[in-house]
PDB file of C-alpha atoms in Angstrom:
ATOM      1  CA  UNK A   1       0.000   0.000   0.000  1.00 66.00           C
ATOM      2  CA  UNK A   2       2.830   2.367   0.885  1.00 67.00           C
ATOM      3  CA  UNK A   3       4.533   1.682  -2.460  1.00 66.00           C
ATOM      4  CA  UNK A   4       1.318   2.502  -4.302  1.00 68.00           C
ATOM      5  CA  UNK A   5       0.975   5.809  -2.445  1.00 62.00           C
ATOM      6  CA  UNK A   6       4.642   6.624  -3.135  1.00 62.00           C
ATOM      7  CA  UNK A   7       4.184   5.793  -6.822  1.00 60.00           C
ATOM      8  CA  UNK A   8       1.084   7.995  -7.122  1.00 71.00           C
ATOM      9  CA  UNK A   9       2.812  10.804  -5.236  1.00 67.00           C
ATOM     10  CA  UNK A  10       5.914  10.577  -7.415  1.00 68.00           C
ATOM     11  CA  UNK A  11       3.878  10.664 -10.621  1.00 64.00           C
ATOM     12  CA  UNK A  12       1.788  13.565  -9.329  1.00 69.00           C
ATOM     13  CA  UNK A  13       4.857  15.614  -8.411  1.00 66.00           C
ATOM     14  CA  UNK A  14       6.437  14.841 -11.776  1.00 69.00           C
ATOM     15  CA  UNK A  15       3.259  15.923 -13.605  1.00 65.00           C
ATOM     16  CA  UNK A  16       3.002  19.144 -11.573  1.00 69.00           C
ATOM     17  CA  UNK A  17       6.663  19.922 -12.225  1.00 72.00           C
ATOM     18  CA  UNK A  18       6.210  19.386 -15.977  1.00 70.00           C
ATOM     19  CA  UNK A  19       3.053  21.518 -15.919  1.00 76.00           C
ATOM     20  CA  UNK A  20       4.918  24.291 -14.109  1.00 79.00           C
ATOM     21  CA  UNK A  21       7.739  24.145 -16.679  1.00 82.00           C
ATOM     22  CA  UNK A  22       5.432  24.446 -19.677  1.00 84.00           C
ATOM     23  CA  UNK A  23       3.467  27.282 -18.066  1.00 85.00           C
ATOM     24  CA  UNK A  24       6.704  29.137 -17.394  1.00 87.00           C
ATOM     25  CA  UNK A  25       7.870  28.537 -20.961  1.00 87.00           C
ATOM     26  CA  UNK A  26       4.517  29.772 -22.285  1.00 87.00           C
ATOM     27  CA  UNK A  27       4.735  32.894 -20.111  1.00 90.00           C
ATOM     28  CA  UNK A  28       8.318  33.575 -21.205  1.00 88.00           C
ATOM     29  CA  UNK A  29       7.484  33.292 -24.913  1.00 89.00           C
ATOM     30  CA  UNK A  30       4.266  35.302 -24.563  1.00 89.00           C
ATOM     31  CA  UNK A  31       6.035  38.187 -22.844  1.00 89.00           C
ATOM     32  CA  UNK A  32       8.915  38.136 -25.341  1.00 88.00           C
ATOM     33  CA  UNK A  33       6.462  38.483 -28.233  1.00 90.00           C
ATOM     34  CA  UNK A  34       5.551  41.973 -27.002  1.00 89.00           C
ATOM     35  CA  UNK A  35       9.105  43.188 -26.421  1.00 87.00           C
ATOM     36  CA  UNK A  36      10.436  45.453 -29.218  1.00 88.00           C
ATOM     37  CA  UNK A  37      13.942  44.135 -28.559  1.00 85.00           C
ATOM     38  CA  UNK A  38      12.846  40.683 -29.768  1.00 84.00           C
ATOM     39  CA  UNK A  39      12.279  41.987 -33.310  1.00 88.00           C
ATOM     40  CA  UNK A  40      15.868  42.317 -34.460  1.00 87.00           C
ATOM     41  CA  UNK A  41      16.983  41.734 -38.099  1.00 88.00           C
ATOM     42  CA  UNK A  42      18.003  38.117 -37.438  1.00 86.00           C
ATOM     43  CA  UNK A  43      14.611  37.364 -35.903  1.00 89.00           C
ATOM     44  CA  UNK A  44      12.751  38.954 -38.832  1.00 90.00           C
ATOM     45  CA  UNK A  45      14.795  36.913 -41.306  1.00 90.00           C
ATOM     46  CA  UNK A  46      13.891  33.671 -39.514  1.00 89.00           C
ATOM     47  CA  UNK A  47      10.247  34.774 -39.315  1.00 91.00           C
ATOM     48  CA  UNK A  48       9.980  35.337 -43.075  1.00 92.00           C
ATOM     49  CA  UNK A  49      11.530  31.952 -43.843  1.00 91.00           C
ATOM     50  CA  UNK A  50       9.245  30.231 -41.351  1.00 92.00           C
ATOM     51  CA  UNK A  51       6.107  31.847 -42.786  1.00 91.00           C
ATOM     52  CA  UNK A  52       7.174  30.735 -46.256  1.00 91.00           C
ATOM     53  CA  UNK A  53       7.677  27.158 -45.057  1.00 89.00           C
ATOM     54  CA  UNK A  54       4.495  27.045 -42.977  1.00 89.00           C
ATOM     55  CA  UNK A  55       1.994  28.905 -45.153  1.00 88.00           C
ATOM     56  CA  UNK A  56       3.290  29.518 -48.685  1.00 90.00           C
ATOM     57  CA  UNK A  57       4.738  26.122 -49.626  1.00 89.00           C
ATOM     58  CA  UNK A  58       1.568  24.334 -48.578  1.00 88.00           C
ATOM     59  CA  UNK A  59      -0.818  26.528 -50.628  1.00 89.00           C
ATOM     60  CA  UNK A  60      -1.272  24.207 -53.683  1.00 89.00           C
ATOM     61  CA  UNK A  61      -2.144  21.178 -51.529  1.00 86.00           C
ATOM     62  CA  UNK A  62      -4.188  23.367 -49.223  1.00 86.00           C
ATOM     63  CA  UNK A  63      -6.264  24.793 -52.085  1.00 87.00           C
ATOM     64  CA  UNK A  64      -6.979  21.325 -53.514  1.00 88.00           C
ATOM     65  CA  UNK A  65      -8.101  19.990 -50.129  1.00 85.00           C
ATOM     66  CA  UNK A  66     -10.250  23.084 -49.567  1.00 85.00           C
ATOM     67  CA  UNK A  67     -12.068  22.560 -52.859  1.00 85.00           C
ATOM     68  CA  UNK A  68     -12.598  18.842 -52.259  1.00 84.00           C
ATOM     69  CA  UNK A  69     -13.810  19.275 -48.701  1.00 79.00           C
ATOM     70  CA  UNK A  70     -15.894  22.291 -49.647  1.00 78.00           C
ATOM     71  CA  UNK A  71     -17.797  20.407 -52.313  1.00 78.00           C
ATOM     72  CA  UNK A  72     -18.292  17.242 -50.272  1.00 81.00           C
ATOM     73  CA  UNK A  73     -18.835  18.656 -46.770  1.00 79.00           C
ATOM     74  CA  UNK A  74     -21.185  21.448 -47.775  1.00 80.00           C
ATOM     75  CA  UNK A  75     -22.985  18.962 -49.999  1.00 79.00           C
ATOM     76  CA  UNK A  76     -23.582  16.714 -47.003  1.00 80.00           C
ATOM     77  CA  UNK A  77     -24.698  19.657 -44.852  1.00 78.00           C
ATOM     78  CA  UNK A  78     -27.170  20.816 -47.504  1.00 78.00           C
ATOM     79  CA  UNK A  79     -28.522  17.305 -48.088  1.00 78.00           C
ATOM     80  CA  UNK A  80     -29.129  16.801 -44.373  1.00 79.00           C
ATOM     81  CA  UNK A  81     -30.727  20.240 -44.059  1.00 77.00           C
ATOM     82  CA  UNK A  82     -33.133  19.486 -46.900  1.00 74.00           C
ATOM     83  CA  UNK A  83     -33.888  16.012 -45.551  1.00 75.00           C
ATOM     84  CA  UNK A  84     -34.909  17.389 -42.155  1.00 75.00           C
ATOM     85  CA  UNK A  85     -36.740  20.429 -43.533  1.00 76.00           C
ATOM     86  CA  UNK A  86     -34.207  23.004 -42.387  1.00 72.00           C
ATOM     87  CA  UNK A  87     -33.946  24.979 -45.613  1.00 72.00           C
ATOM     88  CA  UNK A  88     -34.576  28.281 -43.830  1.00 76.00           C
ATOM     89  CA  UNK A  89     -31.644  27.674 -41.473  1.00 78.00           C
ATOM     90  CA  UNK A  90     -29.389  26.255 -44.186  1.00 79.00           C
ATOM     91  CA  UNK A  91     -27.222  29.379 -44.450  1.00 79.00           C
ATOM     92  CA  UNK A  92     -26.657  29.520 -40.702  1.00 84.00           C
ATOM     93  CA  UNK A  93     -25.841  25.806 -40.580  1.00 82.00           C
ATOM     94  CA  UNK A  94     -23.259  26.141 -43.362  1.00 84.00           C
ATOM     95  CA  UNK A  95     -21.610  29.177 -41.726  1.00 86.00           C
ATOM     96  CA  UNK A  96     -21.552  27.630 -38.246  1.00 85.00           C
ATOM     97  CA  UNK A  97     -20.106  24.368 -39.479  1.00 83.00           C
ATOM     98  CA  UNK A  98     -17.556  25.716 -41.973  1.00 85.00           C
ATOM     99  CA  UNK A  99     -16.451  29.030 -40.435  1.00 86.00           C
ATOM    100  CA  UNK A 100     -16.807  28.299 -36.717  1.00 86.00           C
ATOM    101  CA  UNK A 101     -15.735  24.667 -36.586  1.00 86.00           C
ATOM    102  CA  UNK A 102     -14.410  22.805 -39.621  1.00 87.00           C
ATOM    103  CA  UNK A 103     -12.029  25.366 -41.168  1.00 90.00           C
ATOM    104  CA  UNK A 104     -10.074  26.222 -37.975  1.00 91.00           C
ATOM    105  CA  UNK A 105      -9.930  22.613 -36.771  1.00 91.00           C
ATOM    106  CA  UNK A 106      -8.851  21.083 -40.079  1.00 90.00           C
ATOM    107  CA  UNK A 107      -6.254  23.794 -40.713  1.00 92.00           C
ATOM    108  CA  UNK A 108      -4.742  23.232 -37.263  1.00 93.00           C
ATOM    109  CA  UNK A 109      -4.519  19.483 -37.876  1.00 91.00           C
ATOM    110  CA  UNK A 110      -2.923  19.947 -41.302  1.00 90.00           C
ATOM    111  CA  UNK A 111      -0.320  22.415 -40.015  1.00 92.00           C
ATOM    112  CA  UNK A 112       0.361  20.135 -37.038  1.00 91.00           C
ATOM    113  CA  UNK A 113       1.079  17.136 -39.247  1.00 88.00           C
ATOM    114  CA  UNK A 114       3.385  19.127 -41.510  1.00 87.00           C
ATOM    115  CA  UNK A 115       5.044  22.118 -39.861  1.00 90.00           C
ATOM    116  CA  UNK A 116       4.702  21.288 -36.169  1.00 92.00           C
ATOM    117  CA  UNK A 117       6.337  17.886 -36.534  1.00 90.00           C
ATOM    118  CA  UNK A 118       9.177  19.471 -38.532  1.00 91.00           C
ATOM    119  CA  UNK A 119       9.747  22.182 -35.915  1.00 93.00           C
ATOM    120  CA  UNK A 120       9.709  19.617 -33.121  1.00 93.00           C
ATOM    121  CA  UNK A 121      12.319  17.482 -34.901  1.00 91.00           C
ATOM    122  CA  UNK A 122      14.417  20.556 -35.756  1.00 92.00           C
ATOM    123  CA  UNK A 123      14.619  21.780 -32.153  1.00 92.00           C
ATOM    124  CA  UNK A 124      15.262  18.239 -30.887  1.00 91.00           C
ATOM    125  CA  UNK A 125      18.163  17.770 -33.343  1.00 91.00           C
ATOM    126  CA  UNK A 126      19.628  21.108 -32.305  1.00 91.00           C
ATOM    127  CA  UNK A 127      19.348  20.070 -28.659  1.00 90.00           C
ATOM    128  CA  UNK A 128      20.999  16.671 -29.235  1.00 90.00           C
ATOM    129  CA  UNK A 129      23.779  18.179 -31.373  1.00 89.00           C
ATOM    130  CA  UNK A 130      24.371  20.813 -28.679  1.00 88.00           C
ATOM    131  CA  UNK A 131      23.734  23.587 -31.199  1.00 89.00           C
ATOM    132  CA  UNK A 132      21.576  25.354 -28.625  1.00 89.00           C
ATOM    133  CA  UNK A 133      24.507  25.402 -26.211  1.00 87.00           C
ATOM    134  CA  UNK A 134      26.707  26.861 -28.946  1.00 88.00           C
ATOM    135  CA  UNK A 135      24.220  29.650 -29.581  1.00 86.00           C
ATOM    136  CA  UNK A 136      24.130  30.393 -25.865  1.00 86.00           C
ATOM    137  CA  UNK A 137      27.931  30.587 -25.783  1.00 87.00           C
ATOM    138  CA  UNK A 138      27.769  33.259 -28.493  1.00 85.00           C
ATOM    139  CA  UNK A 139      25.192  35.176 -26.412  1.00 86.00           C
ATOM    140  CA  UNK A 140      22.346  34.498 -28.845  1.00 85.00           C
ATOM    141  CA  UNK A 141      18.915  34.853 -27.256  1.00 87.00           C
ATOM    142  CA  UNK A 142      17.226  31.538 -28.072  1.00 88.00           C
ATOM    143  CA  UNK A 143      13.755  32.866 -27.328  1.00 89.00           C
ATOM    144  CA  UNK A 144      13.897  35.788 -29.770  1.00 89.00           C
ATOM    145  CA  UNK A 145      16.003  34.024 -32.413  1.00 89.00           C
ATOM    146  CA  UNK A 146      14.501  30.511 -32.476  1.00 89.00           C
ATOM    147  CA  UNK A 147      11.210  30.408 -30.610  1.00 92.00           C
ATOM    148  CA  UNK A 148       9.369  33.684 -31.213  1.00 93.00           C
ATOM    149  CA  UNK A 149       9.694  33.651 -35.054  1.00 93.00           C
ATOM    150  CA  UNK A 150       8.210  30.164 -35.176  1.00 94.00           C
ATOM    151  CA  UNK A 151       5.382  30.987 -32.787  1.00 94.00           C
ATOM    152  CA  UNK A 152       4.459  34.195 -34.630  1.00 94.00           C
ATOM    153  CA  UNK A 153       4.624  32.395 -37.973  1.00 94.00           C
ATOM    154  CA  UNK A 154       2.294  29.746 -36.547  1.00 94.00           C
ATOM    155  CA  UNK A 155      -0.226  32.363 -35.434  1.00 95.00           C
ATOM    156  CA  UNK A 156      -0.129  34.287 -38.724  1.00 94.00           C
ATOM    157  CA  UNK A 157      -0.080  31.189 -40.933  1.00 93.00           C
ATOM    158  CA  UNK A 158      -2.878  29.272 -39.210  1.00 94.00           C
ATOM    159  CA  UNK A 159      -5.103  32.355 -38.990  1.00 94.00           C
ATOM    160  CA  UNK A 160      -4.551  33.258 -42.655  1.00 94.00           C
ATOM    161  CA  UNK A 161      -4.933  29.684 -43.887  1.00 93.00           C
ATOM    162  CA  UNK A 162      -8.062  29.180 -41.778  1.00 93.00           C
ATOM    163  CA  UNK A 163      -9.646  32.233 -43.381  1.00 92.00           C
ATOM    164  CA  UNK A 164      -8.581  31.091 -46.846  1.00 91.00           C
ATOM    165  CA  UNK A 165      -9.838  27.560 -46.195  1.00 90.00           C
ATOM    166  CA  UNK A 166     -13.267  28.844 -45.143  1.00 89.00           C
ATOM    167  CA  UNK A 167     -13.545  31.121 -48.213  1.00 89.00           C
ATOM    168  CA  UNK A 168     -12.537  28.397 -50.675  1.00 87.00           C
ATOM    169  CA  UNK A 169     -14.858  25.875 -49.001  1.00 86.00           C
ATOM    170  CA  UNK A 170     -17.822  28.225 -49.243  1.00 85.00           C
ATOM    171  CA  UNK A 171     -17.057  28.994 -52.892  1.00 84.00           C
ATOM    172  CA  UNK A 172     -16.590  25.318 -53.733  1.00 82.00           C
ATOM    173  CA  UNK A 173     -19.863  24.526 -52.007  1.00 79.00           C
ATOM    174  CA  UNK A 174     -21.671  26.514 -54.673  1.00 78.00           C
ATOM    175  CA  UNK A 175     -20.916  23.732 -57.169  1.00 77.00           C
ATOM    176  CA  UNK A 176     -23.056  21.319 -55.179  1.00 73.00           C
ATOM    177  CA  UNK A 177     -25.769  23.918 -54.516  1.00 73.00           C
ATOM    178  CA  UNK A 178     -25.966  24.744 -58.221  1.00 71.00           C
ATOM    179  CA  UNK A 179     -26.501  21.136 -59.345  1.00 72.00           C
ATOM    180  CA  UNK A 180     -28.545  19.957 -56.343  1.00 69.00           C
ATOM    181  CA  UNK A 181     -30.855  22.927 -55.778  1.00 68.00           C
ATOM    182  CA  UNK A 182     -30.393  25.019 -58.963  1.00 70.00           C
ATOM    183  CA  UNK A 183     -29.257  28.009 -56.913  1.00 72.00           C
ATOM    184  CA  UNK A 184     -27.800  30.912 -58.866  1.00 74.00           C
ATOM    185  CA  UNK A 185     -24.623  32.532 -57.552  1.00 77.00           C
ATOM    186  CA  UNK A 186     -26.389  35.663 -56.292  1.00 78.00           C
ATOM    187  CA  UNK A 187     -28.915  33.657 -54.252  1.00 78.00           C
ATOM    188  CA  UNK A 188     -26.149  31.529 -52.755  1.00 78.00           C
ATOM    189  CA  UNK A 189     -24.098  34.630 -51.909  1.00 81.00           C
ATOM    190  CA  UNK A 190     -27.054  36.317 -50.196  1.00 82.00           C
ATOM    191  CA  UNK A 191     -27.825  33.099 -48.315  1.00 79.00           C
ATOM    192  CA  UNK A 192     -24.351  33.168 -46.756  1.00 82.00           C
ATOM    193  CA  UNK A 193     -24.158  36.952 -46.233  1.00 83.00           C
ATOM    194  CA  UNK A 194     -27.492  36.986 -44.406  1.00 84.00           C
ATOM    195  CA  UNK A 195     -26.356  34.108 -42.178  1.00 84.00           C
ATOM    196  CA  UNK A 196     -22.858  35.227 -41.194  1.00 85.00           C
ATOM    197  CA  UNK A 197     -22.451  37.359 -38.073  1.00 86.00           C
ATOM    198  CA  UNK A 198     -19.605  39.268 -36.455  1.00 87.00           C
ATOM    199  CA  UNK A 199     -19.455  36.535 -33.812  1.00 88.00           C
ATOM    200  CA  UNK A 200     -18.582  33.959 -36.465  1.00 87.00           C
ATOM    201  CA  UNK A 201     -15.624  36.026 -37.683  1.00 89.00           C
ATOM    202  CA  UNK A 202     -14.413  36.578 -34.115  1.00 90.00           C
ATOM    203  CA  UNK A 203     -14.560  32.831 -33.456  1.00 89.00           C
ATOM    204  CA  UNK A 204     -12.658  32.162 -36.679  1.00 90.00           C
ATOM    205  CA  UNK A 205      -9.827  34.551 -35.783  1.00 92.00           C
ATOM    206  CA  UNK A 206      -9.743  33.573 -32.102  1.00 92.00           C
ATOM    207  CA  UNK A 207      -9.408  29.902 -32.958  1.00 93.00           C
ATOM    208  CA  UNK A 208      -6.806  30.661 -35.606  1.00 92.00           C
ATOM    209  CA  UNK A 209      -4.686  32.548 -33.084  1.00 94.00           C
ATOM    210  CA  UNK A 210      -5.089  29.918 -30.351  1.00 94.00           C
ATOM    211  CA  UNK A 211      -4.403  26.985 -32.679  1.00 95.00           C
ATOM    212  CA  UNK A 212      -1.483  28.800 -34.315  1.00 94.00           C
ATOM    213  CA  UNK A 213       0.098  29.561 -30.958  1.00 95.00           C
ATOM    214  CA  UNK A 214      -0.144  25.956 -29.796  1.00 94.00           C
ATOM    215  CA  UNK A 215       0.987  24.390 -33.087  1.00 94.00           C
ATOM    216  CA  UNK A 216       4.417  25.946 -32.543  1.00 94.00           C
ATOM    217  CA  UNK A 217       4.735  26.376 -28.781  1.00 93.00           C
ATOM    218  CA  UNK A 218       4.230  22.725 -27.854  1.00 93.00           C
ATOM    219  CA  UNK A 219       6.565  21.288 -30.544  1.00 93.00           C
ATOM    220  CA  UNK A 220       9.304  23.732 -29.496  1.00 93.00           C
ATOM    221  CA  UNK A 221       8.896  22.837 -25.830  1.00 92.00           C
ATOM    222  CA  UNK A 222       8.868  19.107 -26.636  1.00 90.00           C
ATOM    223  CA  UNK A 223      11.995  19.462 -28.756  1.00 90.00           C
ATOM    224  CA  UNK A 224      13.794  21.078 -25.826  1.00 89.00           C
ATOM    225  CA  UNK A 225      12.988  18.039 -23.695  1.00 86.00           C
ATOM    226  CA  UNK A 226      14.996  15.680 -25.924  1.00 83.00           C
ATOM    227  CA  UNK A 227      17.870  13.925 -24.199  1.00 81.00           C
ATOM    228  CA  UNK A 228      21.425  13.955 -25.541  1.00 76.00           C
ATOM    229  CA  UNK A 229      20.850  10.968 -27.801  1.00 78.00           C
ATOM    230  CA  UNK A 230      19.601  10.601 -31.366  1.00 80.00           C
ATOM    231  CA  UNK A 231      17.145   7.926 -30.216  1.00 83.00           C
ATOM    232  CA  UNK A 232      15.448  10.632 -28.161  1.00 82.00           C
ATOM    233  CA  UNK A 233      14.474  12.646 -31.253  1.00 86.00           C
ATOM    234  CA  UNK A 234      11.565  10.434 -32.467  1.00 87.00           C
ATOM    235  CA  UNK A 235      10.403  10.057 -28.864  1.00 87.00           C
ATOM    236  CA  UNK A 236      10.387  13.832 -28.500  1.00 88.00           C
ATOM    237  CA  UNK A 237       8.403  14.240 -31.727  1.00 90.00           C
ATOM    238  CA  UNK A 238       5.907  11.558 -30.698  1.00 90.00           C
ATOM    239  CA  UNK A 239       5.323  13.127 -27.282  1.00 89.00           C
ATOM    240  CA  UNK A 240       5.077  16.569 -28.841  1.00 90.00           C
ATOM    241  CA  UNK A 241       2.463  15.510 -31.367  1.00 92.00           C
ATOM    242  CA  UNK A 242       0.382  13.755 -28.710  1.00 91.00           C
ATOM    243  CA  UNK A 243       0.481  16.866 -26.509  1.00 89.00           C
ATOM    244  CA  UNK A 244      -0.377  19.052 -29.485  1.00 92.00           C
ATOM    245  CA  UNK A 245      -3.379  16.979 -30.562  1.00 92.00           C
ATOM    246  CA  UNK A 246      -4.669  16.944 -26.990  1.00 91.00           C
ATOM    247  CA  UNK A 247      -4.331  20.736 -26.768  1.00 92.00           C
ATOM    248  CA  UNK A 248      -6.152  21.178 -30.104  1.00 93.00           C
ATOM    249  CA  UNK A 249      -9.067  19.043 -28.899  1.00 92.00           C
ATOM    250  CA  UNK A 250      -9.130  20.907 -25.565  1.00 91.00           C
ATOM    251  CA  UNK A 251      -9.301  24.270 -27.362  1.00 92.00           C
ATOM    252  CA  UNK A 252     -12.093  22.939 -29.585  1.00 90.00           C
ATOM    253  CA  UNK A 253     -14.093  21.649 -26.612  1.00 89.00           C
ATOM    254  CA  UNK A 254     -13.625  24.890 -24.655  1.00 89.00           C
ATOM    255  CA  UNK A 255     -14.728  26.844 -27.713  1.00 87.00           C
ATOM    256  CA  UNK A 256     -17.913  24.815 -27.965  1.00 85.00           C
ATOM    257  CA  UNK A 257     -18.614  25.272 -24.255  1.00 85.00           C
ATOM    258  CA  UNK A 258     -18.146  29.037 -24.514  1.00 81.00           C
ATOM    259  CA  UNK A 259     -20.465  29.231 -27.524  1.00 77.00           C
ATOM    260  CA  UNK A 260     -23.327  27.163 -26.149  1.00 74.00           C
ATOM    261  CA  UNK A 261     -23.277  27.832 -22.411  1.00 69.00           C
TER     262      UNK A 261
END
């Protein structure tokens, strides 16, 4: 019995210590983002490269997926709305599903699988190769040079791509509406414009910022936890991705609670 209590106590202390570390790291990065001194030329150079890697390179694939999902998903939403006699609420249903939920969530998952995993592995390799120690020896601020550019690029990229994803999905959805319900473009446009509210746009941007922040913060933190061994790199990436997916689902659940409570 004593061993069980000791085991539970040890695990609890370890979890609280890890939680304290990540909260401190989050606080440190958040504060540094608002310091003018963080935005030096080296930081801006890294930021531009990171935005290109995170948001620009993925645009062709992103556009194709947006069109495919827009046609199929909105088609399903419209079919269900018609089946249950909800034609009058169809515009609101499309906006709520696409703008408030699907676009931010899917964009966060896509960026996580591509950019977040890469950032996690990059930081872990630098930790194992002692490159981070070398930068410290040369008095390079790791937070402003390595961490902040990636976090800001995550926020900007996810928010921009979420907005783009929602727009392309809504436009692609017109293809299904045209063939299924013989809607003209003007009627479809007015259906969406009459349904969308300021609250929907605020939710879109708020989720984009929250998801973007987490898609870079957690991989960076996980990469820093890698031990001085190459075998620790895949373990670090695995743990980082698990933590990231959990945080994405937590943000999504909290968002739903805030909207409907």
